[in-house]
Every structure is written in structure tokens, then in C-alpha cells.
Coordinates of C-alpha atoms in Angstrom, one line a residue:
Chain A
M1 CA 70.7 208.9 59.0
T2 CA 74.4 209.0 59.5
P3 CA 75.6 207.1 62.5
K4 CA 78.2 208.7 64.8
V5 CA 79.9 205.6 65.4
P6 CA 80.1 202.5 63.4
S7 CA 77.2 200.3 64.9
S8 CA 78.0 197.4 66.9
L9 CA 74.9 195.3 65.9
I10 CA 75.9 192.6 63.6
Y11 CA 73.1 190.9 61.6
T12 CA 74.2 187.9 59.4
D13 CA 73.3 188.6 55.7
D14 CA 71.0 185.6 55.9
Y15 CA 69.1 187.2 58.8
I16 CA 68.3 190.2 56.5
E17 CA 67.6 188.5 53.4
K18 CA 65.0 186.2 55.0
I19 CA 63.4 189.2 56.4
L20 CA 63.4 191.0 53.0
R21 CA 62.2 187.8 51.2
G22 CA 59.5 187.3 53.4
T23 CA 58.3 190.4 53.7
R24 CA 55.2 191.8 51.2
T25 CA 53.8 194.9 53.3
I26 CA 55.7 197.5 55.1
A27 CA 54.6 200.4 57.3
I28 CA 56.9 203.4 57.3
I29 CA 56.8 205.6 60.4
G30 CA 58.0 209.1 59.7
A31 CA 57.1 209.0 56.0
S32 CA 57.5 212.4 54.4
A33 CA 56.0 214.0 51.6
N34 CA 59.0 215.9 50.5
W35 CA 60.9 214.1 47.8
V36 CA 64.3 215.0 48.5
R37 CA 63.8 213.3 52.1
P38 CA 65.7 210.0 52.7
S39 CA 62.5 208.3 53.6
S40 CA 60.8 209.1 50.5
F41 CA 64.0 207.9 48.6
V42 CA 63.3 204.5 50.9
M43 CA 59.7 204.2 50.4
K44 CA 59.9 204.7 46.4
Y45 CA 63.0 202.3 46.2
L46 CA 60.8 199.5 48.0
Q47 CA 57.8 200.2 46.0
G48 CA 59.9 199.7 43.0
K49 CA 60.9 196.3 44.3
G50 CA 57.4 195.2 44.8
Y51 CA 56.5 196.3 48.5
Q52 CA 53.3 197.7 49.3
V53 CA 54.4 200.6 51.5
L54 CA 51.9 202.3 53.9
P55 CA 52.9 205.8 55.0
V56 CA 52.4 206.8 58.4
N57 CA 52.6 210.6 59.3
P58 CA 50.0 212.3 61.3
A59 CA 50.6 215.7 59.9
R60 CA 50.0 214.1 56.3
A61 CA 47.1 211.8 57.3
G62 CA 44.2 211.3 54.6
E63 CA 46.8 212.9 51.8
E64 CA 48.7 210.6 49.5
I65 CA 52.3 210.1 49.4
L66 CA 53.9 208.5 46.6
G67 CA 50.3 207.2 45.5
S68 CA 49.5 205.5 48.9
K69 CA 47.3 206.7 51.3
C70 CA 48.7 208.2 54.4
Y71 CA 47.7 207.2 58.0
A72 CA 47.8 208.9 61.1
N73 CA 49.1 206.0 63.2
I74 CA 49.8 202.3 62.7
A75 CA 46.4 201.2 64.1
E76 CA 44.5 202.8 61.6
I77 CA 46.3 200.8 59.0
P78 CA 43.4 198.3 57.8
D79 CA 45.5 196.1 56.1
Q80 CA 47.9 193.3 57.5
I81 CA 51.4 194.5 57.9
D82 CA 54.8 192.4 57.8
M83 CA 57.1 194.9 58.8
V84 CA 57.0 198.4 60.3
D85 CA 59.9 200.8 59.5
I86 CA 60.8 203.4 61.9
F87 CA 62.1 206.6 60.7
R88 CA 62.0 208.6 64.0
S89 CA 64.7 209.4 66.7
S90 CA 66.1 206.8 68.9
E91 CA 64.2 208.1 72.0
S92 CA 61.0 208.1 69.8
V93 CA 61.0 204.4 69.3
G94 CA 59.6 203.2 72.7
P95 CA 56.4 205.0 72.5
V96 CA 56.1 203.5 68.6
I97 CA 56.5 199.8 70.1
D98 CA 53.9 200.8 72.9
E99 CA 51.5 201.2 70.1
I100 CA 52.7 198.3 68.1
L101 CA 52.7 195.6 70.7
P102 CA 48.7 195.6 71.2
I103 CA 48.1 194.9 67.6
V104 CA 51.0 192.6 66.7
V105 CA 48.8 189.4 66.4
E106 CA 45.5 191.6 64.8
K107 CA 48.1 193.1 61.9
N108 CA 50.2 189.8 61.8
I109 CA 53.3 192.1 62.2
R110 CA 56.5 190.2 62.4
V111 CA 59.7 192.4 62.0
I112 CA 60.7 195.6 63.7
W113 CA 63.1 197.5 61.5
M114 CA 64.7 200.8 62.6
Q115 CA 66.2 203.1 60.3
L116 CA 70.2 204.2 60.2
G117 CA 71.3 205.7 63.3
V118 CA 68.0 204.5 65.2
R119 CA 68.8 202.0 68.1
N120 CA 66.8 201.6 71.1
D121 CA 67.8 198.2 72.9
S122 CA 65.0 198.3 75.7
A123 CA 62.4 198.8 72.8
A124 CA 64.0 196.2 70.9
M125 CA 64.0 193.6 73.9
R126 CA 60.4 194.2 74.3
A127 CA 59.4 193.3 70.6
E128 CA 61.9 190.2 70.8
A129 CA 59.8 188.9 73.9
V130 CA 56.7 188.7 72.0
G131 CA 58.4 187.2 69.2
L132 CA 59.2 189.8 66.6
Q133 CA 62.3 189.9 64.7
V134 CA 64.3 193.4 65.3
V135 CA 66.8 195.0 63.0
M136 CA 68.4 198.3 64.3
D137 CA 70.5 201.0 62.4
R138 CA 70.2 199.6 59.0
C139 CA 68.4 201.2 55.9
P140 CA 66.2 198.4 54.0
K141 CA 66.9 200.0 50.5
I142 CA 70.8 199.9 51.5
E143 CA 70.3 196.0 52.7
Y144 CA 68.0 195.1 49.7
G145 CA 70.7 196.8 47.4
R146 CA 73.6 195.2 49.1
L147 CA 72.6 191.7 49.2
F148 CA 70.7 191.7 45.9
G149 CA 73.6 193.1 44.1
E150 CA 72.6 196.9 43.2
L151 CA 74.7 198.3 45.9
S152 CA 77.4 197.1 44.1
W153 CA 76.7 198.8 41.1
S154 CA 77.9 201.9 43.0
G155 CA 81.1 200.9 44.3
V156 CA 80.0 200.0 47.7
N157 CA 81.5 196.8 49.4
S158 CA 78.7 194.5 49.9
G159 CA 80.7 191.9 51.7
V160 CA 79.3 189.4 49.8
I161 CA 81.4 186.6 48.5
S162 CA 79.8 183.8 46.3
S163 CA 80.5 181.8 43.6
K164 CA 76.8 181.3 42.7
R165 CA 75.1 183.7 40.2
R166 CA 73.5 186.7 41.7
R167 CA 69.8 186.2 41.8
I168 CA 68.0 189.5 39.7
G169 CA 65.9 191.1 42.9
Chain B
M1 CA 71.3 192.4 72.1
D2 CA 74.3 190.2 71.6
E3 CA 72.4 187.2 72.6
T4 CA 69.4 187.5 69.8
N5 CA 68.9 185.2 67.1
A6 CA 70.1 187.8 64.7
S7 CA 73.3 188.3 65.8
K8 CA 75.4 185.0 64.8
I9 CA 78.7 185.8 63.5
Q10 CA 79.1 186.6 59.7
Y11 CA 82.0 184.1 58.8
Q12 CA 85.2 186.3 57.6
Y13 CA 87.0 185.4 54.4
G14 CA 90.8 186.2 54.0
L15 CA 92.7 188.6 52.2
E16 CA 93.7 186.3 49.4
T17 CA 90.3 184.8 48.8
R18 CA 88.9 188.2 48.8
T19 CA 91.8 189.3 46.3
I20 CA 90.4 187.0 43.9
H21 CA 86.4 186.8 44.6
A22 CA 85.4 190.3 46.1
G23 CA 82.8 192.2 44.1
S24 CA 82.7 189.4 41.2
R25 CA 80.1 186.8 41.5
P26 CA 79.1 185.0 38.2
D27 CA 77.0 187.2 35.7
P28 CA 73.4 186.8 36.7
V29 CA 72.0 186.6 33.3
T30 CA 74.9 184.3 31.5
G31 CA 76.7 182.8 34.3
A32 CA 79.8 184.2 33.1
R33 CA 82.5 183.3 35.8
N34 CA 85.3 185.9 34.7
T35 CA 84.0 189.5 34.9
P36 CA 83.0 190.4 31.5
I37 CA 84.0 193.7 29.7
Y38 CA 80.9 195.9 29.4
Q39 CA 82.1 197.8 26.8
T40 CA 79.0 200.2 26.5
T41 CA 78.6 203.8 26.8
A42 CA 75.2 204.1 27.9
Y43 CA 72.0 201.8 29.5
T44 CA 68.5 201.6 28.7
F45 CA 65.7 202.8 31.0
D46 CA 62.9 200.6 31.6
D47 CA 60.4 203.7 31.5
A48 CA 60.4 207.4 31.9
N49 CA 60.0 206.7 35.8
H50 CA 62.9 204.6 36.1
A51 CA 65.2 207.0 34.2
A52 CA 63.7 209.9 36.7
D53 CA 64.5 207.8 39.7
L54 CA 68.1 206.8 38.3
F55 CA 68.7 210.4 37.5
N56 CA 67.5 211.7 41.1
L57 CA 69.7 208.8 42.8
Q58 CA 66.3 207.1 44.1
T59 CA 67.2 203.9 42.8
F60 CA 70.4 202.0 41.9
G61 CA 71.6 201.6 38.3
F62 CA 73.3 202.5 35.4
I63 CA 72.8 205.5 33.3
Y64 CA 76.0 206.3 31.2
S65 CA 79.7 204.9 32.0
R66 CA 81.0 208.3 32.9
L67 CA 79.1 207.6 36.1
T68 CA 79.1 204.0 36.6
N69 CA 80.1 200.9 34.8
P70 CA 79.7 197.1 35.7
T71 CA 83.1 196.0 34.9
V72 CA 84.4 199.2 36.8
A73 CA 81.8 198.5 39.7
V74 CA 83.8 195.2 40.4
L75 CA 87.1 196.7 40.7
E76 CA 85.4 199.5 42.8
E77 CA 84.1 196.9 45.0
R78 CA 87.0 194.6 45.3
I79 CA 89.4 197.5 46.1
A80 CA 86.6 198.7 48.9
N81 CA 86.7 195.2 50.2
L82 CA 90.3 195.0 50.5
E83 CA 90.9 198.1 52.3
D84 CA 88.1 197.1 54.9
G85 CA 86.1 200.3 53.5
R86 CA 82.6 201.0 52.9
A87 CA 82.8 202.2 49.3
A88 CA 85.2 203.1 46.6
L89 CA 85.2 205.0 43.3
C90 CA 87.5 204.4 40.1
A91 CA 88.9 207.2 38.3
S92 CA 91.1 207.5 35.1
S93 CA 94.2 207.8 37.1
G94 CA 95.7 208.2 40.3
H95 CA 95.9 211.9 39.9
A96 CA 92.3 212.4 38.8
A97 CA 91.4 210.5 41.6
Q98 CA 93.3 213.1 44.1
F99 CA 91.7 215.7 42.2
L100 CA 88.1 214.3 42.7
T101 CA 88.9 213.7 46.5
F102 CA 89.8 217.4 47.1
F103 CA 87.2 218.7 44.8
S104 CA 84.5 216.9 47.0
L105 CA 86.0 218.1 50.2
L106 CA 87.3 221.9 49.6
N107 CA 85.8 225.1 48.7
P108 CA 87.7 228.0 47.5
G109 CA 89.8 229.3 49.9
D110 CA 90.2 226.3 52.3
E111 CA 93.7 224.6 52.8
F112 CA 95.0 221.0 53.9
I113 CA 98.3 219.8 55.2
A114 CA 100.3 217.3 53.0
S115 CA 103.4 215.5 53.9
Q116 CA 106.5 216.7 52.2
N117 CA 107.4 213.4 51.4
L118 CA 105.2 212.7 48.4
Y119 CA 105.4 211.5 44.7
G120 CA 106.6 214.5 42.8
G121 CA 103.5 214.9 40.5
S122 CA 101.6 215.0 43.6
I123 CA 103.6 217.8 45.0
T124 CA 103.2 219.5 41.7
Q125 CA 99.3 218.9 41.4
F126 CA 99.1 220.6 45.1
T127 CA 101.3 223.4 44.7
H128 CA 100.7 224.8 41.4
S129 CA 97.3 223.5 39.9
F130 CA 95.1 223.3 43.2
K131 CA 96.4 227.1 43.9
R132 CA 94.7 228.0 40.8
L133 CA 91.3 226.3 42.2
G134 CA 91.9 228.6 45.4
W135 CA 93.1 225.4 47.4
T136 CA 96.2 225.9 49.3
C137 CA 98.5 223.0 50.4
N138 CA 100.9 223.3 53.5
F139 CA 103.6 221.2 53.3
V140 CA 104.9 219.6 56.2
D141 CA 107.9 217.3 57.4
M142 CA 105.5 214.4 58.9
T143 CA 108.7 212.8 60.2
N144 CA 108.1 214.6 63.1
V145 CA 104.2 214.4 63.6
E146 CA 104.2 217.7 66.3
N147 CA 105.1 219.7 63.0
I148 CA 101.2 218.9 62.0
K149 CA 99.9 220.1 65.1
S150 CA 101.5 223.6 64.8
S151 CA 100.2 223.7 61.2
I152 CA 96.2 223.2 61.7
S153 CA 94.2 226.3 61.2
V154 CA 90.6 226.9 61.0
K155 CA 91.1 226.6 57.2
T156 CA 92.5 223.2 57.5
K157 CA 90.1 220.8 56.0
A158 CA 92.2 217.4 55.6
I159 CA 95.6 216.1 56.2
F160 CA 97.4 213.9 53.3
L161 CA 100.2 211.4 53.4
E162 CA 101.7 208.3 51.9
V163 CA 102.5 206.1 54.5
L164 CA 105.2 204.3 52.6
A165 CA 106.7 207.6 50.7
N166 CA 107.8 207.6 47.3
P167 CA 110.5 207.7 46.4
G168 CA 112.4 207.9 49.9
G169 CA 111.7 204.9 51.7
V170 CA 110.2 207.1 54.3
V171 CA 107.5 205.5 56.6
I172 CA 105.1 208.2 58.6
D173 CA 103.7 207.2 61.8
L174 CA 100.0 206.7 60.7
E175 CA 98.4 206.3 64.1
A176 CA 99.7 209.4 65.5
V177 CA 99.1 211.4 62.5
A178 CA 95.0 209.8 62.6
K179 CA 94.9 210.9 66.3
I180 CA 95.6 214.8 65.1
A181 CA 93.2 214.6 62.5
N182 CA 90.5 213.1 64.6
G183 CA 91.1 215.5 67.3
A184 CA 91.0 218.2 64.8
G185 CA 87.6 216.9 63.2
I186 CA 89.1 216.7 59.7
P187 CA 89.7 213.5 57.7
L188 CA 93.4 211.7 57.1
I189 CA 93.7 211.1 53.5
V190 CA 96.2 208.2 53.0
D191 CA 97.8 207.5 49.5
N192 CA 98.4 203.6 49.9
T193 CA 99.7 203.1 46.3
L194 CA 103.1 201.9 47.1
A195 CA 101.9 199.7 50.0
T196 CA 98.8 198.3 48.6
P197 CA 96.3 196.6 51.3
F198 CA 98.4 193.5 51.2
L199 CA 100.9 195.2 52.9
C200 CA 99.2 197.9 55.2
Q201 CA 95.7 199.0 55.6
P202 CA 95.1 202.6 56.9
F203 CA 91.7 202.2 58.1
K204 CA 93.0 199.9 60.8
W205 CA 95.0 202.8 62.1
G206 CA 92.3 205.7 61.6
A207 CA 92.8 207.1 58.1
D208 CA 89.3 208.2 56.7
L209 CA 90.1 208.0 53.1
V210 CA 92.5 205.9 51.0
L211 CA 93.7 206.7 47.6
H212 CA 95.4 204.4 44.9
S213 CA 97.0 204.8 41.8
T214 CA 95.8 201.6 40.4
T215 CA 98.0 201.9 37.8
K216 CA 100.9 200.6 40.0
F217 CA 101.1 197.2 42.4
L218 CA 97.1 196.9 42.2
S219 CA 96.9 196.4 38.3
G220 CA 100.8 195.3 38.8
H221 CA 101.8 194.5 35.0
G222 CA 102.4 197.9 33.7
T223 CA 99.2 197.8 31.3
S224 CA 96.5 200.1 32.6
L225 CA 96.4 203.5 34.0
G226 CA 93.7 203.9 36.9
G227 CA 93.0 205.7 40.3
A228 CA 90.7 204.9 43.3
I229 CA 89.4 206.5 46.2
V230 CA 88.0 204.4 49.0
E231 CA 86.0 205.6 51.9
S232 CA 85.9 204.2 55.5
G233 CA 82.6 205.1 56.5
M234 CA 83.7 206.3 59.7
F235 CA 84.1 209.9 59.3
D236 CA 81.5 212.1 61.1
W237 CA 80.6 214.7 58.5
V238 CA 77.4 215.7 60.1
G239 CA 79.4 216.2 63.6
N240 CA 81.9 218.5 62.0
A241 CA 79.2 220.0 59.5
D242 CA 80.8 223.5 59.7
K243 CA 83.9 222.2 57.9
F244 CA 82.3 220.2 55.3
P245 CA 79.2 222.1 53.8
T246 CA 80.1 220.3 50.6
M247 CA 78.8 217.1 52.3
T248 CA 76.1 218.3 54.6
E249 CA 74.5 221.2 52.9
P250 CA 71.8 220.3 50.2
D251 CA 73.7 220.4 47.3
P252 CA 72.5 222.8 44.6
A253 CA 74.1 220.7 41.8
Y254 CA 71.7 217.7 42.9
H255 CA 68.3 219.5 43.7
G256 CA 69.1 220.1 46.9
L257 CA 70.1 216.7 48.0
T258 CA 72.4 216.2 51.3
F259 CA 75.0 213.6 50.7
A260 CA 75.9 212.8 54.2
E261 CA 72.3 212.5 55.4
T262 CA 70.9 210.6 52.4
F263 CA 73.7 208.2 51.7
G264 CA 75.4 208.0 55.1
D265 CA 78.7 205.8 55.4
F266 CA 79.1 206.0 51.8
G267 CA 78.1 209.8 51.2
F268 CA 81.7 210.7 50.1
T269 CA 81.8 208.2 47.3
M270 CA 78.5 209.0 46.2
K271 CA 79.4 212.8 46.1
A272 CA 82.8 212.2 44.4
R273 CA 80.6 210.2 41.7
A274 CA 77.5 211.8 41.5
V275 CA 79.0 215.5 41.4
G276 CA 82.6 215.2 41.0
L277 CA 82.7 212.4 38.2
R278 CA 79.4 213.6 36.3
D279 CA 80.8 217.3 36.1
F280 CA 84.6 216.9 35.4
G281 CA 84.7 213.4 33.8
P282 CA 88.0 211.6 34.5
C283 CA 86.1 207.7 34.5
M284 CA 88.0 204.9 34.3
S285 CA 87.5 202.8 31.1
P286 CA 86.0 199.1 31.1
A287 CA 88.8 197.6 29.7
N288 CA 91.3 199.2 31.9
A289 CA 89.2 198.0 34.9
F290 CA 89.2 194.5 33.4
Y291 CA 93.0 194.5 33.2
T292 CA 93.3 195.9 36.7
I293 CA 90.9 193.1 38.1
T294 CA 92.7 190.5 36.2
G295 CA 96.0 192.0 37.6
M296 CA 94.9 192.2 41.2
E297 CA 93.9 188.4 41.4
T298 CA 97.7 187.7 42.2
L299 CA 98.5 190.6 44.4
H300 CA 99.2 188.5 47.3
L301 CA 101.6 186.6 45.7
R302 CA 103.1 189.3 43.7
M303 CA 103.6 191.8 46.7
L304 CA 105.1 188.6 48.5
R305 CA 108.0 188.3 45.7
H306 CA 108.2 192.2 45.7
V307 CA 109.4 192.5 49.2
E308 CA 111.3 189.3 49.2
N309 CA 113.2 190.6 46.1
A310 CA 113.5 194.3 47.7
Q311 CA 115.1 193.1 50.6
V312 CA 117.8 191.2 48.9
V313 CA 118.5 194.2 46.6
A314 CA 118.7 196.7 49.5
E315 CA 121.0 194.6 51.5
F316 CA 123.4 194.1 48.4
L317 CA 123.6 197.8 47.8
N318 CA 123.7 198.1 51.4
S319 CA 127.3 196.6 51.2
H320 CA 128.3 197.5 47.7
N321 CA 131.7 199.4 47.5
S322 CA 130.0 202.0 44.8
V323 CA 126.9 203.1 47.3
D324 CA 127.1 206.0 49.5
W325 CA 123.8 205.1 51.2
V326 CA 120.4 203.2 50.7
S327 CA 117.2 204.5 52.0
Y328 CA 115.0 201.0 52.5
A329 CA 112.8 200.8 55.5
G330 CA 113.7 197.2 55.6
L331 CA 117.1 197.7 56.6
P332 CA 117.5 197.7 60.7
K333 CA 119.4 200.8 60.3
S334 CA 116.8 202.6 58.7
P335 CA 115.4 205.4 61.0
Y336 CA 112.0 204.1 59.8
Y337 CA 112.7 200.5 60.4
D338 CA 110.5 200.3 63.5
L339 CA 107.5 202.3 62.0
A340 CA 107.9 199.5 59.0
K341 CA 107.6 196.7 61.4
K342 CA 104.3 198.1 62.8
Y343 CA 102.8 199.4 59.6
L344 CA 104.0 197.0 56.7
P345 CA 104.9 193.7 58.8
K346 CA 104.9 191.9 55.5
G347 CA 107.7 194.2 54.2
A348 CA 108.7 197.8 53.4
G349 CA 107.5 197.7 49.9
S350 CA 109.5 197.3 46.8
V351 CA 110.1 200.9 46.0
F352 CA 113.3 202.6 47.5
T353 CA 116.1 204.9 46.7
F354 CA 120.0 204.9 47.1
G355 CA 122.9 207.0 46.6
L356 CA 126.2 206.5 44.7
K357 CA 129.3 207.6 46.0
G358 CA 130.0 209.3 42.5
G359 CA 127.4 211.5 42.8
Y360 CA 124.9 212.8 39.9
E361 CA 127.2 211.9 37.0
A362 CA 127.7 208.2 38.5
G363 CA 123.9 208.0 38.6
V364 CA 123.1 208.9 35.3
K365 CA 125.6 206.5 34.2
L366 CA 124.0 203.7 36.0
V367 CA 120.4 204.3 34.4
E368 CA 122.0 204.2 31.1
S369 CA 124.2 201.2 31.7
T370 CA 121.7 198.7 33.1
N371 CA 120.5 195.9 30.9
L372 CA 117.6 194.3 32.9
F373 CA 116.3 197.3 34.8
S374 CA 114.2 199.2 32.6
H375 CA 115.0 203.3 32.7
L376 CA 111.2 204.5 33.0
A377 CA 109.1 206.6 35.2
N378 CA 106.7 204.0 36.8
V379 CA 106.7 201.8 39.7
G380 CA 104.9 198.8 40.5
D381 CA 105.7 196.6 37.5
T382 CA 106.1 193.0 37.4
R383 CA 109.5 194.4 35.7
S384 CA 112.6 196.1 37.7
L385 CA 112.8 199.7 37.0
I386 CA 115.4 202.4 37.7
L387 CA 114.9 206.2 37.5
H388 CA 116.9 209.4 38.4
P389 CA 114.0 211.3 40.1
A390 CA 115.7 214.5 40.0
S391 CA 115.8 215.0 36.2
T392 CA 112.3 213.1 35.8
T393 CA 109.4 212.8 38.2
H394 CA 110.8 215.5 40.4
R395 CA 112.2 217.6 37.7
Q396 CA 109.5 220.3 38.2
L397 CA 110.2 220.9 42.0
T398 CA 112.7 223.6 43.6
D399 CA 116.0 222.1 44.9
A400 CA 114.8 222.6 48.1
Q401 CA 111.5 220.8 47.5
R402 CA 113.6 217.8 46.0
D403 CA 115.9 217.4 48.9
A404 CA 112.9 217.5 51.1
A405 CA 111.0 215.0 49.2
G406 CA 114.3 212.6 49.3
A407 CA 114.8 213.3 45.4
G408 CA 118.1 215.1 45.2
P409 CA 120.6 214.9 42.5
K410 CA 122.4 211.9 44.0
V411 CA 119.4 209.8 44.4
I412 CA 118.5 206.8 42.2
R413 CA 115.1 205.2 42.6
L414 CA 114.3 201.6 42.0
S415 CA 111.1 199.6 41.9
I416 CA 112.4 196.0 42.3
G417 CA 110.2 193.4 40.0
L418 CA 109.4 189.7 40.2
E419 CA 112.5 188.6 38.3
T420 CA 115.3 186.2 39.9
S421 CA 116.7 188.3 42.5
D422 CA 120.4 187.2 41.7
D423 CA 119.8 188.5 37.9
L424 CA 118.7 191.7 39.6
L425 CA 122.3 191.8 41.8
Y426 CA 124.1 190.9 38.7
D427 CA 122.6 193.8 36.7
L428 CA 123.0 196.4 39.2
D429 CA 126.6 195.4 39.7
Q430 CA 127.7 195.4 36.1
A431 CA 126.0 198.8 35.8
M432 CA 127.9 200.2 38.5
A433 CA 131.2 199.0 37.0
Q434 CA 130.7 200.7 33.8

């Protein structure tokens, strides 16, 4: 999860906030059953914020991760999916997008999110070409915490300047 | 990706605005505009599962004020923001912040390199107390950066310096040292206490961690002790994993969690907090955080007057018959004048030293004869301060260490405050005539 260089990707706070507010269901590609892994931290946090999180991991298909049934691949998920969060290496994102593109309409997928350290520009371009919103090299847990005030509780620089009350997330 | 709808430019607020606003939105429940003092020891859990998530660091939130406190958190975010860093951690003092920094980096047997031009208390902490923990500090004359290269060994885990050194008016070539640290795969730690982010932003020149005694100019009024660690978020812990197992190996003090992996670019701050503050306990009090936040809101105004007055006093002393020499980097004859122009373009700080022609006896007479300058061991107050370092802050050092640190027996240190500058000149003039 650690980027070797600072990300050159700039997303406005408004862009990220609208994605997080507009999302209800998140499929996590590369979900781990090991609770000390970062993907488990992210999944549990997002569940706590009211998101329905659907784990995808072929090695754990059919088992439960944090109380949710784990699927072998994204096409198997019966529900609608607002956002796909990818916990895989940057090189592995291309094949994941190959899997997602044919089912975008059927599953009503709107957002492709790649985790911290994960960036694949050509895959992102293909996703955007069919109207998907893309975020790369970010963590939804960190962004949620940053924009809704919780990350500031740990002394992290949210970059948010505002004279309005923070909405409780 | 630059042409996507995602990449509109985020508006960037100026330093003065951020000095007042960063980290402190109105209270979400009451709308209180100023930051409340959350004078509480502990915080209720929603249920047992929430408590478990908090203790596991799986969610953000408050457990106990030794770890985090909402008032302290506002100050932490504000300092992180002003330094253009990723995250910050406050501690009970600058010394506590230093201890937590090195505890988070080093194992027994490790070494680091520090500038010999440091606050005397830091030299003592590094030389004696750190030694008992198995950490060795090698002091180097960093006014020639080549000295650093020859001192780096496989055991060296960090380089530490004060960009504007206390007390000597020495400025270190920050960018050059950062290149050396970067080449060696070790973090450069800069104590930015005397400059503050208003005068110098070390991350811009390649530093990895910035430390503060918030007691000084940040708080600004001589009311509240405090310290801070700021993390740039740019250091590659994972790429230098062999040197920093404390960051990159599963931490047995936290159920096998790996800080660099789990928290990415604010992993160091989380480590220093969740292990360092938790186990050693030097946290900042909410009341001190409140005083510091209030003081910081005028940082930009105060620093302008501090450096303006310091320049006037330094020039006055420089042409005074009783004065042997003045070491202020804002004077053109200073060997550090060009470095100060580069790293401290708004002014070379307001703490500097000078020597009296009369030597030690005249120095003692001077500090005892001022009427406006206060004779005490602090810097960065609204009031002007005067001190004889050899007999006070640098007393525990050897003669050689004192000379190397610019704190020899004839040296007088000033911290120039915000009074009428003519009054400061009058007071020094009458005191030197005694």
C-alpha cells in the first residue's frame, strides 16, 4: 500500500466526496480473510460506515469474510455493484477491467477504484471510455476518513479548510 | 490522465489563511467556532465491537487522551498543514517529540548523525540519555556537508540538524544534506523550531521528518510546553526495509500489524503514536494545545515583527563599540548570509548570539543589567530574552562541545521579541554601559 513516489494524480475533494456519498455497494477484488491485512481493515471500516461490501477472492470463494459471502469473481455477484475496489498489483488491473467491462450495464457499475500504490493508466482510460469514474492510488478508507473528519483525529493533514460544520459521516 | 473530469485543480489556500483555519472546522455538534478544550481523559465506545476496532486501529476514533484528543488533534493537523506534511503528532515537549522520533526509528546498536550546532539540551539528550538506550549519536560539523558523507556507516539510520541553529546564527545547507540522506536511504530529520514553517519549510528542500518545540515561536507567548513530529509522507520505508524493521516488519507490540504497509504515507506518525505515545506516555495536554492553537493564529504577524526587530538589533550591536562580534545570518558579513537568503528569505529568525569585548565578566554583567530583556532560558516569546548559554542551557557540555556549538564563555544569546525596537536598543545600550 505504500507508494514509492508521491502520486501525480490529483482528484478534487468534491470528486471523491461525490463518489463516496453516491456509493452503497462495493465489491473488493483481493479481499483477505487475514484480519491484520490492509484489505481487511478497509472492508471492516467501510462496513461500519454502512456500505454493503462484497469480497472477491477465488481462494476463499464460498466462505465468509467479515460476515459476507466471498465470490470467486465479480461476474458471480448477483447484486448490483456501485463501485469496484481493486486490491491487486498495478499490472493485474488490466485483466480485472477485462472482466468488468462486459457487465458494467448489468451490474450498474459506476466507479473503478484502485488502492494506494495501484495505478494503471491504460486500464483507467478503457474504463472511462465507457463512462466509468476512476480513482487510482487512493484508499477509500483513508479518503472517507479524510473528507468526513475522522482522519484528522489522528493528526493527518486532511487539506480541508472550511467555516462550515463538518457533517458527521 | 490529466484531461479527465477527475483532475480539476484543487484550490490552494495561503499560509496565513491556513495558520488560522487548518484543522479547525466548527464543532460538528455545537457549531462552536473556536476550538473547544476537550478536557477529558477517555471516550465512550458505541459497543464492544467498536471498542475492538479502535484498539486494533481498524477504525479512527478516540480511546484515551494519552493517544489522541480532539483539541490536540486540531493542533496536530494545523502544524502538519503549515509544514505541507502528511501528518503530525504532538508531545508534551520538544524533547519528548525527539525521543518518540528516535524510538520509532532505532533499535539498540543503531546510530545517527547530528549537527554539532544544536540546542544544548538536544546535545545532552543525544550524548548521554540516548546512549543508555543503545543509540549512538555521532556529532558532525555540518557547515561543511562533506563531513557527513565520511561519517555514514551501515549502522547510520538518520541525519538530524537544526536548519537555523540555536544559539549560533548558523544556517545549514539543507538541500545538500537532504541529497546525502536520500542517497544513503535514511531520513533527514530537521528541527525547525527557530525558523517555524513561516520562515522555512524543510520538506520543500527534501527533509523527511520535521520536529518542533511548539513551546517557542509556534505557541509564541511563553505559556505552554509542547513538541511536534511532522511526517512528509515521502520517505520510502518499504524500499529501505532492511534499515527500518520498526516500520516494515510486523510489530509484536501491535498484534503483528505492519505500520508502513497499513498506514502508508502516515505510517510513521501512527507508529510514534500507537506504540511510542501509548507505551511511554509523553502526551500534550488539551489545555496546552488550546493555548498553542490560539498563539499560532498570529504566527505570520509575529514572525514578521520578530525578524524585523532582530535585524535592527543585530545591526545596532554590529556597530557598537563594546561588541566584539555578532553572529546573525541576516547580516551581510555573516558566512551564512547566502544560505539564509535561500532557506529563510523572509528573515533569519530572531535568536542569535554576540560576544562582548569584555569577555565572560562583561557578559555576566550585561545579563544582570538589562531592564527590558528578561534573563531566562527560553526563546520564541513575545518578550525579548537574554541568556549566557555557557552557564545555563549549555552548562552540561564540555568546553570543546560548547565552543563547537557556538556557546563559548563569552557568548550572549538573544531572543528578540515584539517590543518597540528603539526600546530594545536603549536597554542593551544602557546595560552594556553598566
